[in-house]
PDB file of C-alpha atoms in Angstrom:
ATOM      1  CA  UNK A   1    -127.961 -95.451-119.716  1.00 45.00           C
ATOM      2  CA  UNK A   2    -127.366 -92.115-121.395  1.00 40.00           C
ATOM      3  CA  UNK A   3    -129.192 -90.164-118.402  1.00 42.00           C
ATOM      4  CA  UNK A   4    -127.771 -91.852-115.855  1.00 43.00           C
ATOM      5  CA  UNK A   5    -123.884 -91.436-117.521  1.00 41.00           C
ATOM      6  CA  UNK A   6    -125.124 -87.881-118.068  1.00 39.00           C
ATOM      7  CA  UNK A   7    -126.311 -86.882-114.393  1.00 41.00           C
ATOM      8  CA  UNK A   8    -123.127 -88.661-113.171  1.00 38.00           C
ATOM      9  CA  UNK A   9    -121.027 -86.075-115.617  1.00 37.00           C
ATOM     10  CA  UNK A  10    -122.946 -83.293-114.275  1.00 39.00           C
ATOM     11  CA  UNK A  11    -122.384 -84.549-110.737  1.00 38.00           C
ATOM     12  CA  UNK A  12    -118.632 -84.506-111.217  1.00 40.00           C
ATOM     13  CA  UNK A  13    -118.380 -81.348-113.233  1.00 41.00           C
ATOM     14  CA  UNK A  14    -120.631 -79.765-110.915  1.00 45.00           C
ATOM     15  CA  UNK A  15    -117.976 -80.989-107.902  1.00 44.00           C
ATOM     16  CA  UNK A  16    -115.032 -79.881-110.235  1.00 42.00           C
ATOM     17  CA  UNK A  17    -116.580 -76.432-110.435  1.00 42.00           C
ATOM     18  CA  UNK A  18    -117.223 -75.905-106.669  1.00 43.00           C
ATOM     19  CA  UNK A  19    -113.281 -76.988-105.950  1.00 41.00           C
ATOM     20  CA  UNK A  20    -112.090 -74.805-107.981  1.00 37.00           C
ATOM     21  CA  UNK A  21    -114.443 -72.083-107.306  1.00 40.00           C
ATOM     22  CA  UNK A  22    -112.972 -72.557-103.009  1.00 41.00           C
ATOM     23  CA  UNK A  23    -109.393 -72.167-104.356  1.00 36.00           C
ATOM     24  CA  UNK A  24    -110.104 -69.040-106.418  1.00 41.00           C
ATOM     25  CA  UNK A  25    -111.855 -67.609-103.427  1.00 40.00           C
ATOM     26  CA  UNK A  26    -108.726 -68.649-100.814  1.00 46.00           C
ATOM     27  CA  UNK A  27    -106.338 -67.164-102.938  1.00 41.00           C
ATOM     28  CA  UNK A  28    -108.127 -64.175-103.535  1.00 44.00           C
ATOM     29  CA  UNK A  29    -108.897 -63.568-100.009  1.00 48.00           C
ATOM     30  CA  UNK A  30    -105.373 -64.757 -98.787  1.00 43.00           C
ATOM     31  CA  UNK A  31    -103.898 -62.266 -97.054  1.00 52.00           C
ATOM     32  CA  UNK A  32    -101.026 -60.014 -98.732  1.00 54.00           C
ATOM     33  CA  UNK A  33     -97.613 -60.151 -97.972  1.00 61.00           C
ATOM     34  CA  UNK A  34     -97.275 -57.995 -94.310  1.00 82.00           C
ATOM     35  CA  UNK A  35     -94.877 -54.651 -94.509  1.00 89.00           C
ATOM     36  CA  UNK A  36     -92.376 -55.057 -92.488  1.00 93.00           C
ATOM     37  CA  UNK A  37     -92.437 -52.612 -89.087  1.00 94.00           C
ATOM     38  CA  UNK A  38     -91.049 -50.837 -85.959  1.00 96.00           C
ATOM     39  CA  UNK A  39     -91.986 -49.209 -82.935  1.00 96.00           C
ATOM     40  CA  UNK A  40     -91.270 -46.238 -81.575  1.00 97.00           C
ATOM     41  CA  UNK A  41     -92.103 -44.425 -78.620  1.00 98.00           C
ATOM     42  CA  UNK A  42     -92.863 -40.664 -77.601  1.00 98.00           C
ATOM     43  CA  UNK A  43     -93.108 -39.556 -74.224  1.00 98.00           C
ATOM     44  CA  UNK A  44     -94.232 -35.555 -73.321  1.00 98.00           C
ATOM     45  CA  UNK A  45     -94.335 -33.987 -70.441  1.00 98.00           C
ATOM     46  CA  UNK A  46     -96.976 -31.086 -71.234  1.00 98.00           C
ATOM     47  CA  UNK A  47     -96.736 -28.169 -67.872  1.00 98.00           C
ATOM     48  CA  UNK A  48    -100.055 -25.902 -67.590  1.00 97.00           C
ATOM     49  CA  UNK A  49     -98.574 -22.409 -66.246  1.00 96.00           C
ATOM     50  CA  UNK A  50    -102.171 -22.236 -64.773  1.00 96.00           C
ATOM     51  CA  UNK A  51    -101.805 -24.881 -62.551  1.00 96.00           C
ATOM     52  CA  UNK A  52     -97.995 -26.914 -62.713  1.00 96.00           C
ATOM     53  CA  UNK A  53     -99.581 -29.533 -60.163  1.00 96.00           C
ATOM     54  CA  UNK A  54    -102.144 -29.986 -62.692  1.00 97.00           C
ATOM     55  CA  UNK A  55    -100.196 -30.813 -66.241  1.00 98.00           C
ATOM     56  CA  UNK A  56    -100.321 -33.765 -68.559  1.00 98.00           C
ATOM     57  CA  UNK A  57     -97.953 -36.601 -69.141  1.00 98.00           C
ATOM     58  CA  UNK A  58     -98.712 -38.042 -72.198  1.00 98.00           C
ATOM     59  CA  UNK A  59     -97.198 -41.942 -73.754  1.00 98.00           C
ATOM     60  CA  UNK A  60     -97.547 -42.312 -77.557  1.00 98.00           C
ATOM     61  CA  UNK A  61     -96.469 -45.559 -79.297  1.00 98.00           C
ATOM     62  CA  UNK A  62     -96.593 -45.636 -83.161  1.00 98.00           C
ATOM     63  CA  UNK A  63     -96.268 -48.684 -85.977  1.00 97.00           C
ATOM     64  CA  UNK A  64     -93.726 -47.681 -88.105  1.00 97.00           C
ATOM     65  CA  UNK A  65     -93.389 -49.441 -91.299  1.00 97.00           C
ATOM     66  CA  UNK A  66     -90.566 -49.519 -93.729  1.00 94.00           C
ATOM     67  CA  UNK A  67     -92.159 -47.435 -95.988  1.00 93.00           C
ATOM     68  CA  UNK A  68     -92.165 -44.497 -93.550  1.00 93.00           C
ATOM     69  CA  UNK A  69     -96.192 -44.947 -92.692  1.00 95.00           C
ATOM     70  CA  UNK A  70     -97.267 -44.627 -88.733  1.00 96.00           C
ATOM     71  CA  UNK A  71    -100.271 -45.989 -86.891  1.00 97.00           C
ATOM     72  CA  UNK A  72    -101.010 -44.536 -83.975  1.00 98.00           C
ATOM     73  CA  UNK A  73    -101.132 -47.409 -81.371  1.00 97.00           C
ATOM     74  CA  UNK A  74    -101.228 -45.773 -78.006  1.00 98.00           C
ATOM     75  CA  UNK A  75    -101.989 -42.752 -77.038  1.00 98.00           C
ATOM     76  CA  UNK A  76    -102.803 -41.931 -73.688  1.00 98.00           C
ATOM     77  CA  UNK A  77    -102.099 -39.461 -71.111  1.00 98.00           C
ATOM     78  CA  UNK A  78    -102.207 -38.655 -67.272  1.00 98.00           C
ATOM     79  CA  UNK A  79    -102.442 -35.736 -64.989  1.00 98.00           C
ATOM     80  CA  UNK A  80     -99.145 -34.853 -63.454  1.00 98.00           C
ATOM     81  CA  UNK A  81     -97.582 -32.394 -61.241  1.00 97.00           C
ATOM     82  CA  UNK A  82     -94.444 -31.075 -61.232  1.00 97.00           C
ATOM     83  CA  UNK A  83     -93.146 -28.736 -58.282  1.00 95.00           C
ATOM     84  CA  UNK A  84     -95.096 -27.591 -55.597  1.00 95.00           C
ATOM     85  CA  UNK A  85     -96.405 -24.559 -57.807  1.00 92.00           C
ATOM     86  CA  UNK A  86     -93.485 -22.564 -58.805  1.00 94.00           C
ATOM     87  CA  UNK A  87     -92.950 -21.781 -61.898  1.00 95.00           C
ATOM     88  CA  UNK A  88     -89.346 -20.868 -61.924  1.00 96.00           C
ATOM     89  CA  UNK A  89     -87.264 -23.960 -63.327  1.00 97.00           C
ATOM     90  CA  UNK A  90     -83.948 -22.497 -61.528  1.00 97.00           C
ATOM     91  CA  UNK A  91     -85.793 -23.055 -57.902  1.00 96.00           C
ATOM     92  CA  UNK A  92     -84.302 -26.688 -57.021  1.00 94.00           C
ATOM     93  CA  UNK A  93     -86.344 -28.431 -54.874  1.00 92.00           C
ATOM     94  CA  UNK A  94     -89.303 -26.170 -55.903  1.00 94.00           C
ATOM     95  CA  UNK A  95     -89.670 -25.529 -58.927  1.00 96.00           C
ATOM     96  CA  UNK A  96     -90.910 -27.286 -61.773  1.00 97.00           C
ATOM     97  CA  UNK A  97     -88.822 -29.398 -64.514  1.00 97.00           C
ATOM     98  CA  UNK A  98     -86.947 -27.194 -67.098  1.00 98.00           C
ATOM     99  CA  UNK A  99     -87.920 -27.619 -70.728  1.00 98.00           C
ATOM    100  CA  UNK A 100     -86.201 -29.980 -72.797  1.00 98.00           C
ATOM    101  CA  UNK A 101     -84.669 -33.482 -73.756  1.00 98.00           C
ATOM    102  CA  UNK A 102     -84.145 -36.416 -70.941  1.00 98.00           C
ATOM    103  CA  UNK A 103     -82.810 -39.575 -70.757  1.00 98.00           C
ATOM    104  CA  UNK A 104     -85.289 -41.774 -68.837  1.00 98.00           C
ATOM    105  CA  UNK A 105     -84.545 -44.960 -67.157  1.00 98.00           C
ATOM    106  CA  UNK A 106     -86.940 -47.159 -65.394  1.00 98.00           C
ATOM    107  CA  UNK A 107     -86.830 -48.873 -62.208  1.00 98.00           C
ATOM    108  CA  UNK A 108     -90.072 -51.043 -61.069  1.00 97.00           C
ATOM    109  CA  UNK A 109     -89.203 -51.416 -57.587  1.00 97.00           C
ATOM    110  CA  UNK A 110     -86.759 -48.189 -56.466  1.00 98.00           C
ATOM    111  CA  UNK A 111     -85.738 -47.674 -52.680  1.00 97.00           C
ATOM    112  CA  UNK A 112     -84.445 -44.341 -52.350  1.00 96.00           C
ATOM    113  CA  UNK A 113     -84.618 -42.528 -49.270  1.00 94.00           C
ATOM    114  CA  UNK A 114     -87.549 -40.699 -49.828  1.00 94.00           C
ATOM    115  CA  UNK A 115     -88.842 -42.475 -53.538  1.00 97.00           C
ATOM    116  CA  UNK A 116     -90.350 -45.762 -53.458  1.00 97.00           C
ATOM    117  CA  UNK A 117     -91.648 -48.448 -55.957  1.00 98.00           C
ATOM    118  CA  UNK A 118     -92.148 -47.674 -59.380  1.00 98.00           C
ATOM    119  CA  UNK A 119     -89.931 -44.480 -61.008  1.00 98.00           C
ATOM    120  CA  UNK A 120     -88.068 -43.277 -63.569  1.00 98.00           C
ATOM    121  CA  UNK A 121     -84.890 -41.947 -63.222  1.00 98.00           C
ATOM    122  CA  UNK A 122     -84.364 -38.653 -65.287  1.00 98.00           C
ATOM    123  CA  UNK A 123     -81.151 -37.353 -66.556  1.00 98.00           C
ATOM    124  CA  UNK A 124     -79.715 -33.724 -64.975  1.00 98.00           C
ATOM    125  CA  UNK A 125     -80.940 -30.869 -66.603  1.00 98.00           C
ATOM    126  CA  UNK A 126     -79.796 -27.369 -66.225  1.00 97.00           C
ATOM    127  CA  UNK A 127     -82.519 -24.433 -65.648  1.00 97.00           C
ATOM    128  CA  UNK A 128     -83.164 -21.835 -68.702  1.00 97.00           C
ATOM    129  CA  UNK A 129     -81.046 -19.006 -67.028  1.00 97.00           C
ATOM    130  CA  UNK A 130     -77.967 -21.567 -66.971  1.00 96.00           C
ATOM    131  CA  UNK A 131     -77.540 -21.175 -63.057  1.00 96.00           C
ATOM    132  CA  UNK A 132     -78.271 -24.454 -61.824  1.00 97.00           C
ATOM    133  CA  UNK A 133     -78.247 -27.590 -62.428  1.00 97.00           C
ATOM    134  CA  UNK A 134     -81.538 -29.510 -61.552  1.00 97.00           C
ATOM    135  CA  UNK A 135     -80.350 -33.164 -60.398  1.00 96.00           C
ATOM    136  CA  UNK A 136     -82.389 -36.097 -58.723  1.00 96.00           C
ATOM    137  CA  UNK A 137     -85.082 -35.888 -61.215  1.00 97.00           C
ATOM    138  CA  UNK A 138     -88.074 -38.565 -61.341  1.00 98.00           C
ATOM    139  CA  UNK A 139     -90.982 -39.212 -62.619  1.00 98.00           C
ATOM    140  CA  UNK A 140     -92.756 -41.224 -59.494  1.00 98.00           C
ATOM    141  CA  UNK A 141     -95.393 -41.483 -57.096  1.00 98.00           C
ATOM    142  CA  UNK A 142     -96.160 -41.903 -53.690  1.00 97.00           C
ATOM    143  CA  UNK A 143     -95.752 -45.853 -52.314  1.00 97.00           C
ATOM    144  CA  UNK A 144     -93.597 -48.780 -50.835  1.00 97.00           C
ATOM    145  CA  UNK A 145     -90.859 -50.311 -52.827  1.00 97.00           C
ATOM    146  CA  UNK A 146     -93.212 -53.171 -53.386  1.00 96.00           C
ATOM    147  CA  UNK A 147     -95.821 -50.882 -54.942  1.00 96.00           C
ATOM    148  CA  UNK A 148     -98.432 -50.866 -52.010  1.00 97.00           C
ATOM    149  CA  UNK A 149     -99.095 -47.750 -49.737  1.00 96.00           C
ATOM    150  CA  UNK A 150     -98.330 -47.330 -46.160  1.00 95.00           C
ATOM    151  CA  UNK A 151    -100.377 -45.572 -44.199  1.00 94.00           C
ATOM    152  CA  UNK A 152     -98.020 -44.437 -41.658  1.00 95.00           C
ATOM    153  CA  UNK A 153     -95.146 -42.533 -43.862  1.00 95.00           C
ATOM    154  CA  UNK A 154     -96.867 -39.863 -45.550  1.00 94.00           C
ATOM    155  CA  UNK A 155     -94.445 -39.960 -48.888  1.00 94.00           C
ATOM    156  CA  UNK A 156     -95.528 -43.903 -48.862  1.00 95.00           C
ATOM    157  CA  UNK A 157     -98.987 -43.343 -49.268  1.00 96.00           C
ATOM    158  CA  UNK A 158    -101.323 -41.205 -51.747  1.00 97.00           C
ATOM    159  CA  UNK A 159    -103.811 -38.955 -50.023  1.00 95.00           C
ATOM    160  CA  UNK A 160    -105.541 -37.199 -52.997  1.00 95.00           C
ATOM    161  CA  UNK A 161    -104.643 -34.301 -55.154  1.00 95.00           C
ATOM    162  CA  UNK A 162    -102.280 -32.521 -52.728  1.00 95.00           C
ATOM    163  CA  UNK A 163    -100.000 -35.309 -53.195  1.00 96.00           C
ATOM    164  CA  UNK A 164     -99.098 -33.961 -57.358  1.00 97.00           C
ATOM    165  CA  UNK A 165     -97.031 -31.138 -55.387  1.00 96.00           C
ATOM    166  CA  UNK A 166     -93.304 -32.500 -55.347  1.00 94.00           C
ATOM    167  CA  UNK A 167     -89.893 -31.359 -54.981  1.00 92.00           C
ATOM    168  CA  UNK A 168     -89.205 -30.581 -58.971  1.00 92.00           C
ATOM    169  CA  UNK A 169     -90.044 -34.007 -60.612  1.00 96.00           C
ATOM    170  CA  UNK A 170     -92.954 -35.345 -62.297  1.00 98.00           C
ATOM    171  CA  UNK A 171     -95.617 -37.019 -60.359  1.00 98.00           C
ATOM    172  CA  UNK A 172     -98.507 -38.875 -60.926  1.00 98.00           C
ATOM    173  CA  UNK A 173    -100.789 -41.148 -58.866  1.00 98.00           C
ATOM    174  CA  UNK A 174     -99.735 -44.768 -57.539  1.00 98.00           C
ATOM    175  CA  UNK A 175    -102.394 -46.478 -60.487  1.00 98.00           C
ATOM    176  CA  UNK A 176    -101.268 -44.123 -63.075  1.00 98.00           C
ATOM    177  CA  UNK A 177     -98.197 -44.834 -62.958  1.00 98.00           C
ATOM    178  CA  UNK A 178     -98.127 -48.436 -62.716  1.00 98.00           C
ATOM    179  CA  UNK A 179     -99.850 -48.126 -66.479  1.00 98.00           C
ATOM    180  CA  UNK A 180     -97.829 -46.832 -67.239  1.00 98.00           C
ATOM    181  CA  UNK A 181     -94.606 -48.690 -66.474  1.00 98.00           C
ATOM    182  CA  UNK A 182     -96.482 -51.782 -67.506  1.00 98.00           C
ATOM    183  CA  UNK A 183     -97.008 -50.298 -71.446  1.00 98.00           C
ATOM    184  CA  UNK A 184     -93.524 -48.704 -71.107  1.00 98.00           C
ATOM    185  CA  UNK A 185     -92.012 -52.110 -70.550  1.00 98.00           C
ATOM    186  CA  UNK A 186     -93.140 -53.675 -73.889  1.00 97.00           C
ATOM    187  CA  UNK A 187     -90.705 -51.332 -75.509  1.00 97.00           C
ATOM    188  CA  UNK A 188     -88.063 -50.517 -73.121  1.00 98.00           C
ATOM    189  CA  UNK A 189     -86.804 -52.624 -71.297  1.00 97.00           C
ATOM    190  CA  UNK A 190     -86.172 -51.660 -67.155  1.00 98.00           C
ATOM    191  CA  UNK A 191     -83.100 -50.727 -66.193  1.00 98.00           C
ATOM    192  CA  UNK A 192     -81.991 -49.657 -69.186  1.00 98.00           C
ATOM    193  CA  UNK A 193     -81.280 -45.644 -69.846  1.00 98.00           C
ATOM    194  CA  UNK A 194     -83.248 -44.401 -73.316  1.00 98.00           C
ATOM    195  CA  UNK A 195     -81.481 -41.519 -74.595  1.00 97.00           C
ATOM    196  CA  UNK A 196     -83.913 -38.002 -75.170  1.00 97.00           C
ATOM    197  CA  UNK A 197     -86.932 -40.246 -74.483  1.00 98.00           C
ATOM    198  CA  UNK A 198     -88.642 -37.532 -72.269  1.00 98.00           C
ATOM    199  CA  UNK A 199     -89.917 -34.153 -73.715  1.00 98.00           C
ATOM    200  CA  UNK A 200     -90.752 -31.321 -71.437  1.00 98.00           C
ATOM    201  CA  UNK A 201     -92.728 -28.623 -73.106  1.00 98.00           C
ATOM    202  CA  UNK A 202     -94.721 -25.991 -71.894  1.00 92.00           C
TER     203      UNK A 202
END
């Protein structure tokens, strides 16, 4: 009798043990209470004086917790043209986008005259000299308003790396750009204008 009341103590001691061993090891492993955080967004238009139909767009999201950290979340970048070459920001029409700040609105399916399907509207911007003042500014591509391409209307349809030259905005290829709207989109919504969101540097 005293062995078998003595294996049945060490039974339930031993099961005792093990629970409370599994509730020590879930609250040690629980996780800690999360930081609060933000987003925010950087977009930079990078020009390369070598070749302007050959720059760098580049879309950088970071965490941004209340303590002030940042985590780096996305960080990508596309090539980009912007003019058909010139380098003189005072050449509407011609040549590339002046440095600076721009507000930046998005539009997923535009019909302009000429600019089709996915763009983003830039604010004016006058050149360094002060003389003029650079207006319908984009960053776009080269499609229908649906997003497809047509074949038959040349600013409808992408036909390789000619097609970065533009008249003064940004451009990048149909693909590119639709990544781009699509990441843009979980942090600004379309339609709406984002103050300074644009850099152009060079």
């Amino acid at each position: 009798m005293t062995s078998n009341r003595t294996h049945r103590y060490a039974i339930r001691t031993g099961a005792a043990c093990t629970a409370l061993a599994a509730l020590a090891l879930g609250a040690a492993s629980a996780p800690a209470h999360a930081e609060p955080y933000g987003y925010t967004t950087r977009l930079t238009f990078d020009k390369n004086p070598s070749d302007p139909t050959n720059s760098r767009l580049h879309w950088r999201v970071y965490r941004v917790y209340d303590s002030g950290r940042q985590v780096s979340v996305v960080n990508v970048s596309w090539r980009a043209g912007s003019g058909i070459g010139v380098k003189d920001d005072c050449a509407s029409n011609k040549g590339w986008l002046p440095n600076g700040d721009y507000d930046v609105t998005l539009y997923p399916s535009y019909n302009g005259s000429v600019i089709k399907g996915v763009a983003f509207r830039l604010s004016n911007k006058k050149c360094s000299r002060g003389t003029t003042t650079r207006t319908d500014l984009f960053i776009h591509s080269e499609m229908t308003r649906s997003g497809g391409q047509n074949s038959r209307v040349e600013s409808q349809r992408w036909d390789g790396n000619g097609d970065y030259k533009s008249n003064g905005c940004i451009k990048l290829k149909p693909a590119d750009i639709k990544s781009f709207a699509a990441s843009y989109q979980k942090y600004h919504r379309a339609g709406t204008t984002v103050r300074y969101k644009l850099a152009v540097v060079s």
